[in-house]
Amino acid sequence: CKILRCNSEYVAATLHLRGPDRGAAFCTALRSYSLCTRRTARTCRGDLAFHSAVHGIEDLMIQNNCSKEGPTAPPRPRPPAPNPPGFESLDICDYERSFLYKHGRPPGFQHCAAFGDPHIRTFHDDFYTCRVEGSWPLLDNDYLFVQATSSPVAKGSNATVTSKLTIIFKSMKECIDQKVYQAELDNVPAAFQDGSVNGGARPGGSSLVIWEHSPGRHVEIRADYIGTTIAVRQAGRQLSFSIRAAEEVARAFTEEQDLQLCVGGCPHSQRMSRSPRGHGRVPTETAQALCREMLPVEDVYFQSCVFDVVTSGDTNFTMAAHGALEDARLFLPNAEKLHIFQ
């Protein structure tokens, strides 16, 4: 059974395909992958990796609107390698590539975000508005620890905003040293606390890197060794956090690590209604008009924007909700779940 060869040829063909323009090339690679599995069907009938690959290809063809008819890419010639071909010769600090090689399909991903008041979108697409003052863990698993520190949005207000984020990338022997990233209001650095911009001197150090999208306002941290990307933004007087994490990574925690806002949302005692009450600092109609300019779909992002502008009087909160929506557009594995309506 030569299913592993089919898997590795597909990995090689799609490894560098990124962004919105990858469609045609990705479909060509999928058709080639499908052709390869058909050629090995007789010898692979009892192989689980083979059946996993076949089902994975069908799912990907549907998700990417690929036609079963069309060109197929010829297999890439294999470069001569000093090591025999096999899993050992793959970069174990490239999670997506290694997962595909082992399972014959790409990994699944989940998305979580915390922005504005703060509002929490959990890995399970539940949505909460929280009053969580003080420090609370967004994530606490075998690979990552993320803590958000919140303070009142305005004097005398129950609403809070994230004023500090601490992210710990736990040491992974083969890939990275432990790295700590910390952002505070007016200090969103493009480096870890030790001044480095990658995972350190280990062979896989480049599998953890920081990119600066907007100086002091927006950074992206790519942790390829765990198939995870994190965005940190500042809009006005608040910080926001967004993550796209491999399902395996998001689920890697014990019962003792039970308080994670990205997993279960904020506790019941800390949840707030998004319906503005009493006298806000900005009239609701004005807030709605401002938010509608940035968020034409009146979903929970729009509702959160209105709540934040009314409560704080700060129009920069329109940018916070818009940034969170843009991150969701990039990070969500299923585009149909982008908008949540409650």
PDB file of N, CA, C and O in Angstrom, residues 259-333:
ATOM      1  N   LEU A 259     -11.055  26.299  34.149  1.00  0.00           N
ATOM      2  CA  LEU A 259     -11.469  27.686  33.911  1.00  0.00           C
ATOM      3  C   LEU A 259     -10.682  28.265  32.744  1.00  0.00           C
ATOM      4  O   LEU A 259      -9.536  28.669  32.877  1.00  0.00           O
ATOM      5  N   GLN A 260     -11.311  28.256  31.575  1.00  0.00           N
ATOM      6  CA  GLN A 260     -10.727  28.849  30.370  1.00  0.00           C
ATOM      7  C   GLN A 260     -11.857  29.552  29.634  1.00  0.00           C
ATOM      8  O   GLN A 260     -12.801  28.898  29.178  1.00  0.00           O
ATOM      9  N   LEU A 261     -11.772  30.867  29.518  1.00  0.00           N
ATOM     10  CA  LEU A 261     -12.871  31.609  28.884  1.00  0.00           C
ATOM     11  C   LEU A 261     -13.075  31.181  27.435  1.00  0.00           C
ATOM     12  O   LEU A 261     -14.194  31.224  26.923  1.00  0.00           O
ATOM     13  N   CYS A 262     -11.992  30.761  26.750  1.00  0.00           N
ATOM     14  CA  CYS A 262     -12.115  30.323  25.356  1.00  0.00           C
ATOM     15  C   CYS A 262     -12.838  28.983  25.234  1.00  0.00           C
ATOM     16  O   CYS A 262     -13.320  28.642  24.159  1.00  0.00           O
ATOM     17  N   VAL A 263     -12.898  28.238  26.318  1.00  0.00           N
ATOM     18  CA  VAL A 263     -13.545  26.923  26.282  1.00  0.00           C
ATOM     19  C   VAL A 263     -14.982  27.003  26.784  1.00  0.00           C
ATOM     20  O   VAL A 263     -15.913  26.540  26.123  1.00  0.00           O
ATOM     21  N   GLY A 264     -15.183  27.593  27.954  1.00  0.00           N
ATOM     22  CA  GLY A 264     -16.519  27.610  28.545  1.00  0.00           C
ATOM     23  C   GLY A 264     -17.160  28.975  28.652  1.00  0.00           C
ATOM     24  O   GLY A 264     -18.268  29.097  29.189  1.00  0.00           O
ATOM     25  N   GLY A 265     -16.488  30.030  28.158  1.00  0.00           N
ATOM     26  CA  GLY A 265     -17.015  31.379  28.337  1.00  0.00           C
ATOM     27  C   GLY A 265     -16.828  31.829  29.779  1.00  0.00           C
ATOM     28  O   GLY A 265     -16.247  31.123  30.599  1.00  0.00           O
ATOM     29  N   CYS A 266     -17.322  33.003  30.129  1.00  0.00           N
ATOM     30  CA  CYS A 266     -17.172  33.477  31.509  1.00  0.00           C
ATOM     31  C   CYS A 266     -18.236  32.825  32.397  1.00  0.00           C
ATOM     32  O   CYS A 266     -19.306  32.449  31.919  1.00  0.00           O
ATOM     33  N   PRO A 267     -17.948  32.680  33.686  1.00  0.00           N
ATOM     34  CA  PRO A 267     -18.924  32.080  34.599  1.00  0.00           C
ATOM     35  C   PRO A 267     -20.243  32.853  34.590  1.00  0.00           C
ATOM     36  O   PRO A 267     -20.285  34.046  34.282  1.00  0.00           O
ATOM     37  N   HIS A 268     -21.337  32.171  34.953  1.00  0.00           N
ATOM     38  CA  HIS A 268     -22.677  32.784  34.926  1.00  0.00           C
ATOM     39  C   HIS A 268     -22.720  34.096  35.709  1.00  0.00           C
ATOM     40  O   HIS A 268     -23.359  35.056  35.279  1.00  0.00           O
ATOM     41  N   SER A 269     -22.041  34.140  36.850  1.00  0.00           N
ATOM     42  CA  SER A 269     -22.091  35.338  37.693  1.00  0.00           C
ATOM     43  C   SER A 269     -21.416  36.542  37.047  1.00  0.00           C
ATOM     44  O   SER A 269     -21.597  37.678  37.479  1.00  0.00           O
ATOM     45  N   GLN A 270     -20.612  36.287  35.994  1.00  0.00           N
ATOM     46  CA  GLN A 270     -19.871  37.365  35.346  1.00  0.00           C
ATOM     47  C   GLN A 270     -20.463  37.773  33.994  1.00  0.00           C
ATOM     48  O   GLN A 270     -19.898  38.596  33.292  1.00  0.00           O
ATOM     49  N   ARG A 271     -21.599  37.182  33.626  1.00  0.00           N
ATOM     50  CA  ARG A 271     -22.171  37.472  32.306  1.00  0.00           C
ATOM     51  C   ARG A 271     -23.104  38.682  32.365  1.00  0.00           C
ATOM     52  O   ARG A 271     -23.802  38.892  33.344  1.00  0.00           O
ATOM     53  N   MET A 272     -23.086  39.460  31.275  1.00  0.00           N
ATOM     54  CA  MET A 272     -23.907  40.673  31.187  1.00  0.00           C
ATOM     55  C   MET A 272     -24.793  40.620  29.952  1.00  0.00           C
ATOM     56  O   MET A 272     -24.444  39.999  28.948  1.00  0.00           O
ATOM     57  N   SER A 273     -25.902  41.332  30.015  1.00  0.00           N
ATOM     58  CA  SER A 273     -26.750  41.487  28.838  1.00  0.00           C
ATOM     59  C   SER A 273     -26.146  42.548  27.936  1.00  0.00           C
ATOM     60  O   SER A 273     -25.557  43.520  28.405  1.00  0.00           O
ATOM     61  N   ARG A 274     -26.291  42.351  26.596  1.00  0.00           N
ATOM     62  CA  ARG A 274     -25.782  43.366  25.663  1.00  0.00           C
ATOM     63  C   ARG A 274     -26.823  44.435  25.350  1.00  0.00           C
ATOM     64  O   ARG A 274     -26.611  45.277  24.481  1.00  0.00           O
ATOM     65  N   SER A 275     -27.959  44.404  26.028  1.00  0.00           N
ATOM     66  CA  SER A 275     -28.967  45.452  25.820  1.00  0.00           C
ATOM     67  C   SER A 275     -28.610  46.654  26.693  1.00  0.00           C
ATOM     68  O   SER A 275     -28.631  46.549  27.924  1.00  0.00           O
ATOM     69  N   PRO A 276     -28.233  47.792  26.087  1.00  0.00           N
ATOM     70  CA  PRO A 276     -27.858  48.972  26.895  1.00  0.00           C
ATOM     71  C   PRO A 276     -29.015  49.414  27.787  1.00  0.00           C
ATOM     72  O   PRO A 276     -30.157  49.497  27.353  1.00  0.00           O
ATOM     73  N   ARG A 277     -28.695  49.651  29.054  1.00  0.00           N
ATOM     74  CA  ARG A 277     -29.726  50.087  30.009  1.00  0.00           C
ATOM     75  C   ARG A 277     -29.375  51.459  30.570  1.00  0.00           C
ATOM     76  O   ARG A 277     -28.212  51.817  30.671  1.00  0.00           O
ATOM     77  N   GLY A 278     -30.412  52.153  30.988  1.00  0.00           N
ATOM     78  CA  GLY A 278     -30.171  53.434  31.645  1.00  0.00           C
ATOM     79  C   GLY A 278     -29.601  54.460  30.687  1.00  0.00           C
ATOM     80  O   GLY A 278     -29.767  54.378  29.469  1.00  0.00           O
ATOM     81  N   HIS A 279     -28.899  55.443  31.239  1.00  0.00           N
ATOM     82  CA  HIS A 279     -28.350  56.525  30.433  1.00  0.00           C
ATOM     83  C   HIS A 279     -26.923  56.183  30.013  1.00  0.00           C
ATOM     84  O   HIS A 279     -26.029  56.063  30.835  1.00  0.00           O
ATOM     85  N   GLY A 280     -26.746  55.991  28.712  1.00  0.00           N
ATOM     86  CA  GLY A 280     -25.410  55.722  28.200  1.00  0.00           C
ATOM     87  C   GLY A 280     -24.659  57.019  27.961  1.00  0.00           C
ATOM     88  O   GLY A 280     -25.214  58.117  28.053  1.00  0.00           O
ATOM     89  N   ARG A 281     -23.395  56.879  27.631  1.00  0.00           N
ATOM     90  CA  ARG A 281     -22.568  58.063  27.344  1.00  0.00           C
ATOM     91  C   ARG A 281     -22.780  58.551  25.918  1.00  0.00           C
ATOM     92  O   ARG A 281     -22.407  59.667  25.573  1.00  0.00           O
ATOM     93  N   VAL A 282     -23.360  57.677  25.076  1.00  0.00           N
ATOM     94  CA  VAL A 282     -23.704  58.031  23.697  1.00  0.00           C
ATOM     95  C   VAL A 282     -25.110  57.474  23.449  1.00  0.00           C
ATOM     96  O   VAL A 282     -25.403  56.353  23.866  1.00  0.00           O
ATOM     97  N   PRO A 283     -26.001  58.224  22.792  1.00  0.00           N
ATOM     98  CA  PRO A 283     -27.331  57.686  22.495  1.00  0.00           C
ATOM     99  C   PRO A 283     -27.248  56.407  21.664  1.00  0.00           C
ATOM    100  O   PRO A 283     -26.374  56.284  20.791  1.00  0.00           O
ATOM    101  N   THR A 284     -28.145  55.473  21.932  1.00  0.00           N
ATOM    102  CA  THR A 284     -28.114  54.185  21.229  1.00  0.00           C
ATOM    103  C   THR A 284     -28.192  54.369  19.716  1.00  0.00           C
ATOM    104  O   THR A 284     -27.481  53.699  18.958  1.00  0.00           O
ATOM    105  N   GLU A 285     -29.037  55.301  19.257  1.00  0.00           N
ATOM    106  CA  GLU A 285     -29.190  55.505  17.809  1.00  0.00           C
ATOM    107  C   GLU A 285     -27.881  55.973  17.176  1.00  0.00           C
ATOM    108  O   GLU A 285     -27.526  55.562  16.065  1.00  0.00           O
ATOM    109  N   THR A 286     -27.157  56.846  17.889  1.00  0.00           N
ATOM    110  CA  THR A 286     -25.870  57.336  17.377  1.00  0.00           C
ATOM    111  C   THR A 286     -24.869  56.185  17.291  1.00  0.00           C
ATOM    112  O   THR A 286     -24.149  56.032  16.295  1.00  0.00           O
ATOM    113  N   ALA A 287     -24.830  55.361  18.347  1.00  0.00           N
ATOM    114  CA  ALA A 287     -23.918  54.216  18.362  1.00  0.00           C
ATOM    115  C   ALA A 287     -24.238  53.247  17.233  1.00  0.00           C
ATOM    116  O   ALA A 287     -23.333  52.728  16.557  1.00  0.00           O
ATOM    117  N   GLN A 288     -25.523  53.007  17.001  1.00  0.00           N
ATOM    118  CA  GLN A 288     -25.917  52.092  15.926  1.00  0.00           C
ATOM    119  C   GLN A 288     -25.454  52.608  14.564  1.00  0.00           C
ATOM    120  O   GLN A 288     -24.961  51.842  13.734  1.00  0.00           O
ATOM    121  N   ALA A 289     -25.598  53.915  14.348  1.00  0.00           N
ATOM    122  CA  ALA A 289     -25.177  54.504  13.067  1.00  0.00           C
ATOM    123  C   ALA A 289     -23.670  54.378  12.882  1.00  0.00           C
ATOM    124  O   ALA A 289     -23.184  54.033  11.790  1.00  0.00           O
ATOM    125  N   LEU A 290     -22.899  54.632  13.967  1.00  0.00           N
ATOM    126  CA  LEU A 290     -21.438  54.519  13.893  1.00  0.00           C
ATOM    127  C   LEU A 290     -21.015  53.074  13.627  1.00  0.00           C
ATOM    128  O   LEU A 290     -20.134  52.818  12.806  1.00  0.00           O
ATOM    129  N   CYS A 291     -21.644  52.137  14.324  1.00  0.00           N
ATOM    130  CA  CYS A 291     -21.266  50.731  14.184  1.00  0.00           C
ATOM    131  C   CYS A 291     -21.655  50.181  12.819  1.00  0.00           C
ATOM    132  O   CYS A 291     -20.948  49.342  12.251  1.00  0.00           O
ATOM    133  N   ARG A 292     -22.783  50.670  12.283  1.00  0.00           N
ATOM    134  CA  ARG A 292     -23.255  50.166  10.996  1.00  0.00           C
ATOM    135  C   ARG A 292     -22.272  50.519   9.865  1.00  0.00           C
ATOM    136  O   ARG A 292     -22.178  49.802   8.874  1.00  0.00           O
ATOM    137  N   GLU A 293     -21.530  51.620  10.032  1.00  0.00           N
ATOM    138  CA  GLU A 293     -20.533  51.992   9.011  1.00  0.00           C
ATOM    139  C   GLU A 293     -19.444  50.928   8.895  1.00  0.00           C
ATOM    140  O   GLU A 293     -18.939  50.652   7.805  1.00  0.00           O
ATOM    141  N   MET A 294     -19.039  50.333  10.037  1.00  0.00           N
ATOM    142  CA  MET A 294     -17.962  49.343  10.050  1.00  0.00           C
ATOM    143  C   MET A 294     -18.493  47.913   9.962  1.00  0.00           C
ATOM    144  O   MET A 294     -17.797  47.008   9.507  1.00  0.00           O
ATOM    145  N   LEU A 295     -19.740  47.714  10.427  1.00  0.00           N
ATOM    146  CA  LEU A 295     -20.300  46.363  10.562  1.00  0.00           C
ATOM    147  C   LEU A 295     -21.711  46.338   9.986  1.00  0.00           C
ATOM    148  O   LEU A 295     -22.701  46.437  10.717  1.00  0.00           O
ATOM    149  N   PRO A 296     -21.829  46.218   8.656  1.00  0.00           N
ATOM    150  CA  PRO A 296     -23.157  46.317   8.029  1.00  0.00           C
ATOM    151  C   PRO A 296     -24.095  45.170   8.387  1.00  0.00           C
ATOM    152  O   PRO A 296     -25.311  45.311   8.284  1.00  0.00           O
ATOM    153  N   VAL A 297     -23.560  44.004   8.815  1.00  0.00           N
ATOM    154  CA  VAL A 297     -24.409  42.873   9.213  1.00  0.00           C
ATOM    155  C   VAL A 297     -24.698  42.987  10.709  1.00  0.00           C
ATOM    156  O   VAL A 297     -23.777  43.062  11.525  1.00  0.00           O
ATOM    157  N   GLU A 298     -25.962  43.009  11.081  1.00  0.00           N
ATOM    158  CA  GLU A 298     -26.320  43.248  12.486  1.00  0.00           C
ATOM    159  C   GLU A 298     -26.314  41.939  13.292  1.00  0.00           C
ATOM    160  O   GLU A 298     -27.346  41.440  13.736  1.00  0.00           O
ATOM    161  N   ASP A 299     -25.098  41.416  13.467  1.00  0.00           N
ATOM    162  CA  ASP A 299     -24.895  40.178  14.217  1.00  0.00           C
ATOM    163  C   ASP A 299     -24.383  40.522  15.617  1.00  0.00           C
ATOM    164  O   ASP A 299     -24.519  41.661  16.071  1.00  0.00           O
ATOM    165  N   VAL A 300     -23.792  39.537  16.319  1.00  0.00           N
ATOM    166  CA  VAL A 300     -23.310  39.817  17.674  1.00  0.00           C
ATOM    167  C   VAL A 300     -22.129  40.787  17.684  1.00  0.00           C
ATOM    168  O   VAL A 300     -21.915  41.500  18.669  1.00  0.00           O
ATOM    169  N   TYR A 301     -21.357  40.840  16.606  1.00  0.00           N
ATOM    170  CA  TYR A 301     -20.264  41.815  16.552  1.00  0.00           C
ATOM    171  C   TYR A 301     -20.834  43.236  16.522  1.00  0.00           C
ATOM    172  O   TYR A 301     -20.338  44.139  17.188  1.00  0.00           O
ATOM    173  N   PHE A 302     -21.901  43.414  15.740  1.00  0.00           N
ATOM    174  CA  PHE A 302     -22.577  44.709  15.681  1.00  0.00           C
ATOM    175  C   PHE A 302     -23.189  45.057  17.042  1.00  0.00           C
ATOM    176  O   PHE A 302     -23.025  46.170  17.547  1.00  0.00           O
ATOM    177  N   GLN A 303     -23.899  44.096  17.656  1.00  0.00           N
ATOM    178  CA  GLN A 303     -24.520  44.344  18.958  1.00  0.00           C
ATOM    179  C   GLN A 303     -23.465  44.712  20.008  1.00  0.00           C
ATOM    180  O   GLN A 303     -23.674  45.600  20.838  1.00  0.00           O
ATOM    181  N   SER A 304     -22.318  44.021  19.957  1.00  0.00           N
ATOM    182  CA  SER A 304     -21.236  44.292  20.902  1.00  0.00           C
ATOM    183  C   SER A 304     -20.672  45.689  20.701  1.00  0.00           C
ATOM    184  O   SER A 304     -20.372  46.398  21.662  1.00  0.00           O
ATOM    185  N   CYS A 305     -20.544  46.070  19.438  1.00  0.00           N
ATOM    186  CA  CYS A 305     -20.049  47.406  19.106  1.00  0.00           C
ATOM    187  C   CYS A 305     -20.980  48.479  19.687  1.00  0.00           C
ATOM    188  O   CYS A 305     -20.527  49.440  20.325  1.00  0.00           O
ATOM    189  N   VAL A 306     -22.284  48.299  19.482  1.00  0.00           N
ATOM    190  CA  VAL A 306     -23.251  49.280  19.993  1.00  0.00           C
ATOM    191  C   VAL A 306     -23.155  49.358  21.519  1.00  0.00           C
ATOM    192  O   VAL A 306     -23.101  50.447  22.102  1.00  0.00           O
ATOM    193  N   PHE A 307     -23.132  48.220  22.175  1.00  0.00           N
ATOM    194  CA  PHE A 307     -23.031  48.166  23.635  1.00  0.00           C
ATOM    195  C   PHE A 307     -21.788  48.922  24.113  1.00  0.00           C
ATOM    196  O   PHE A 307     -21.857  49.726  25.051  1.00  0.00           O
ATOM    197  N   ASP A 308     -20.643  48.675  23.464  1.00  0.00           N
ATOM    198  CA  ASP A 308     -19.381  49.274  23.908  1.00  0.00           C
ATOM    199  C   ASP A 308     -19.362  50.791  23.710  1.00  0.00           C
ATOM    200  O   ASP A 308     -18.879  51.530  24.564  1.00  0.00           O
ATOM    201  N   VAL A 309     -19.877  51.245  22.565  1.00  0.00           N
ATOM    202  CA  VAL A 309     -19.881  52.688  22.295  1.00  0.00           C
ATOM    203  C   VAL A 309     -20.832  53.407  23.247  1.00  0.00           C
ATOM    204  O   VAL A 309     -20.508  54.471  23.800  1.00  0.00           O
ATOM    205  N   VAL A 310     -22.020  52.815  23.480  1.00  0.00           N
ATOM    206  CA  VAL A 310     -22.993  53.414  24.414  1.00  0.00           C
ATOM    207  C   VAL A 310     -22.408  53.477  25.823  1.00  0.00           C
ATOM    208  O   VAL A 310     -22.488  54.496  26.518  1.00  0.00           O
ATOM    209  N   THR A 311     -21.771  52.376  26.258  1.00  0.00           N
ATOM    210  CA  THR A 311     -21.280  52.265  27.629  1.00  0.00           C
ATOM    211  C   THR A 311     -20.071  53.153  27.893  1.00  0.00           C
ATOM    212  O   THR A 311     -19.952  53.777  28.943  1.00  0.00           O
ATOM    213  N   SER A 312     -19.156  53.210  26.898  1.00  0.00           N
ATOM    214  CA  SER A 312     -17.886  53.909  27.125  1.00  0.00           C
ATOM    215  C   SER A 312     -17.865  55.328  26.575  1.00  0.00           C
ATOM    216  O   SER A 312     -17.104  56.176  27.056  1.00  0.00           O
ATOM    217  N   GLY A 313     -18.666  55.599  25.541  1.00  0.00           N
ATOM    218  CA  GLY A 313     -18.580  56.889  24.857  1.00  0.00           C
ATOM    219  C   GLY A 313     -17.389  56.976  23.923  1.00  0.00           C
ATOM    220  O   GLY A 313     -17.124  58.017  23.335  1.00  0.00           O
ATOM    221  N   ASP A 314     -16.652  55.850  23.744  1.00  0.00           N
ATOM    222  CA  ASP A 314     -15.434  55.831  22.922  1.00  0.00           C
ATOM    223  C   ASP A 314     -15.757  55.211  21.563  1.00  0.00           C
ATOM    224  O   ASP A 314     -16.045  54.021  21.460  1.00  0.00           O
ATOM    225  N   THR A 315     -15.694  56.018  20.511  1.00  0.00           N
ATOM    226  CA  THR A 315     -16.033  55.519  19.176  1.00  0.00           C
ATOM    227  C   THR A 315     -14.985  54.565  18.629  1.00  0.00           C
ATOM    228  O   THR A 315     -15.225  53.893  17.622  1.00  0.00           O
ATOM    229  N   ASN A 316     -13.793  54.484  19.259  1.00  0.00           N
ATOM    230  CA  ASN A 316     -12.771  53.534  18.811  1.00  0.00           C
ATOM    231  C   ASN A 316     -13.234  52.089  18.964  1.00  0.00           C
ATOM    232  O   ASN A 316     -12.640  51.172  18.386  1.00  0.00           O
ATOM    233  N   PHE A 317     -14.283  51.870  19.767  1.00  0.00           N
ATOM    234  CA  PHE A 317     -14.769  50.508  19.930  1.00  0.00           C
ATOM    235  C   PHE A 317     -15.349  49.952  18.635  1.00  0.00           C
ATOM    236  O   PHE A 317     -15.488  48.737  18.488  1.00  0.00           O
ATOM    237  N   THR A 318     -15.698  50.823  17.696  1.00  0.00           N
ATOM    238  CA  THR A 318     -16.140  50.316  16.397  1.00  0.00           C
ATOM    239  C   THR A 318     -14.987  49.575  15.720  1.00  0.00           C
ATOM    240  O   THR A 318     -15.180  48.551  15.058  1.00  0.00           O
ATOM    241  N   MET A 319     -13.746  50.080  15.916  1.00  0.00           N
ATOM    242  CA  MET A 319     -12.568  49.436  15.329  1.00  0.00           C
ATOM    243  C   MET A 319     -12.285  48.103  16.015  1.00  0.00           C
ATOM    244  O   MET A 319     -11.809  47.157  15.382  1.00  0.00           O
ATOM    245  N   ALA A 320     -12.551  48.017  17.329  1.00  0.00           N
ATOM    246  CA  ALA A 320     -12.307  46.772  18.057  1.00  0.00           C
ATOM    247  C   ALA A 320     -13.198  45.650  17.518  1.00  0.00           C
ATOM    248  O   ALA A 320     -12.725  44.535  17.250  1.00  0.00           O
ATOM    249  N   ALA A 321     -14.491  45.941  17.340  1.00  0.00           N
ATOM    250  CA  ALA A 321     -15.413  44.923  16.827  1.00  0.00           C
ATOM    251  C   ALA A 321     -15.084  44.571  15.380  1.00  0.00           C
ATOM    252  O   ALA A 321     -15.135  43.399  14.982  1.00  0.00           O
ATOM    253  N   HIS A 322     -14.733  45.583  14.588  1.00  0.00           N
ATOM    254  CA  HIS A 322     -14.383  45.342  13.187  1.00  0.00           C
ATOM    255  C   HIS A 322     -13.135  44.467  13.091  1.00  0.00           C
ATOM    256  O   HIS A 322     -13.065  43.534  12.284  1.00  0.00           O
ATOM    257  N   GLY A 323     -12.122  44.749  13.931  1.00  0.00           N
ATOM    258  CA  GLY A 323     -10.902  43.943  13.931  1.00  0.00           C
ATOM    259  C   GLY A 323     -11.181  42.501  14.314  1.00  0.00           C
ATOM    260  O   GLY A 323     -10.634  41.565  13.718  1.00  0.00           O
ATOM    261  N   ALA A 324     -12.044  42.303  15.322  1.00  0.00           N
ATOM    262  CA  ALA A 324     -12.403  40.947  15.743  1.00  0.00           C
ATOM    263  C   ALA A 324     -13.107  40.187  14.626  1.00  0.00           C
ATOM    264  O   ALA A 324     -12.868  38.994  14.410  1.00  0.00           O
ATOM    265  N   LEU A 325     -13.976  40.886  13.896  1.00  0.00           N
ATOM    266  CA  LEU A 325     -14.687  40.249  12.783  1.00  0.00           C
ATOM    267  C   LEU A 325     -13.716  39.878  11.667  1.00  0.00           C
ATOM    268  O   LEU A 325     -13.809  38.807  11.069  1.00  0.00           O
ATOM    269  N   GLU A 326     -12.749  40.762  11.383  1.00  0.00           N
ATOM    270  CA  GLU A 326     -11.751  40.474  10.342  1.00  0.00           C
ATOM    271  C   GLU A 326     -10.893  39.278  10.727  1.00  0.00           C
ATOM    272  O   GLU A 326     -10.557  38.433   9.896  1.00  0.00           O
ATOM    273  N   ASP A 327     -10.503  39.199  12.018  1.00  0.00           N
ATOM    274  CA  ASP A 327      -9.739  38.040  12.481  1.00  0.00           C
ATOM    275  C   ASP A 327     -10.559  36.761  12.315  1.00  0.00           C
ATOM    276  O   ASP A 327     -10.044  35.726  11.879  1.00  0.00           O
ATOM    277  N   ALA A 328     -11.844  36.835  12.669  1.00  0.00           N
ATOM    278  CA  ALA A 328     -12.714  35.663  12.525  1.00  0.00           C
ATOM    279  C   ALA A 328     -12.813  35.242  11.066  1.00  0.00           C
ATOM    280  O   ALA A 328     -12.815  34.043  10.745  1.00  0.00           O
ATOM    281  N   ARG A 329     -12.861  36.213  10.174  1.00  0.00           N
ATOM    282  CA  ARG A 329     -12.948  35.914   8.739  1.00  0.00           C
ATOM    283  C   ARG A 329     -11.721  35.131   8.282  1.00  0.00           C
ATOM    284  O   ARG A 329     -11.805  34.223   7.456  1.00  0.00           O
ATOM    285  N   LEU A 330     -10.550  35.488   8.841  1.00  0.00           N
ATOM    286  CA  LEU A 330      -9.302  34.810   8.489  1.00  0.00           C
ATOM    287  C   LEU A 330      -9.144  33.470   9.213  1.00  0.00           C
ATOM    288  O   LEU A 330      -8.635  32.507   8.645  1.00  0.00           O
ATOM    289  N   PHE A 331      -9.545  33.423  10.480  1.00  0.00           N
ATOM    290  CA  PHE A 331      -9.222  32.282  11.336  1.00  0.00           C
ATOM    291  C   PHE A 331     -10.269  31.175  11.359  1.00  0.00           C
ATOM    292  O   PHE A 331      -9.962  30.048  11.713  1.00  0.00           O
ATOM    293  N   LEU A 332     -11.528  31.492  11.046  1.00  0.00           N
ATOM    294  CA  LEU A 332     -12.584  30.480  11.174  1.00  0.00           C
ATOM    295  C   LEU A 332     -12.432  29.404  10.108  1.00  0.00           C
ATOM    296  O   LEU A 332     -12.342  29.727   8.918  1.00  0.00           O
ATOM    297  N   PRO A 333     -12.430  28.130  10.504  1.00  0.00           N
ATOM    298  CA  PRO A 333     -12.341  27.072   9.497  1.00  0.00           C
ATOM    299  C   PRO A 333     -13.591  26.971   8.646  1.00  0.00           C
ATOM    300  O   PRO A 333     -13.533  26.536   7.501  1.00  0.00           O
TER     301      PRO A 333
END
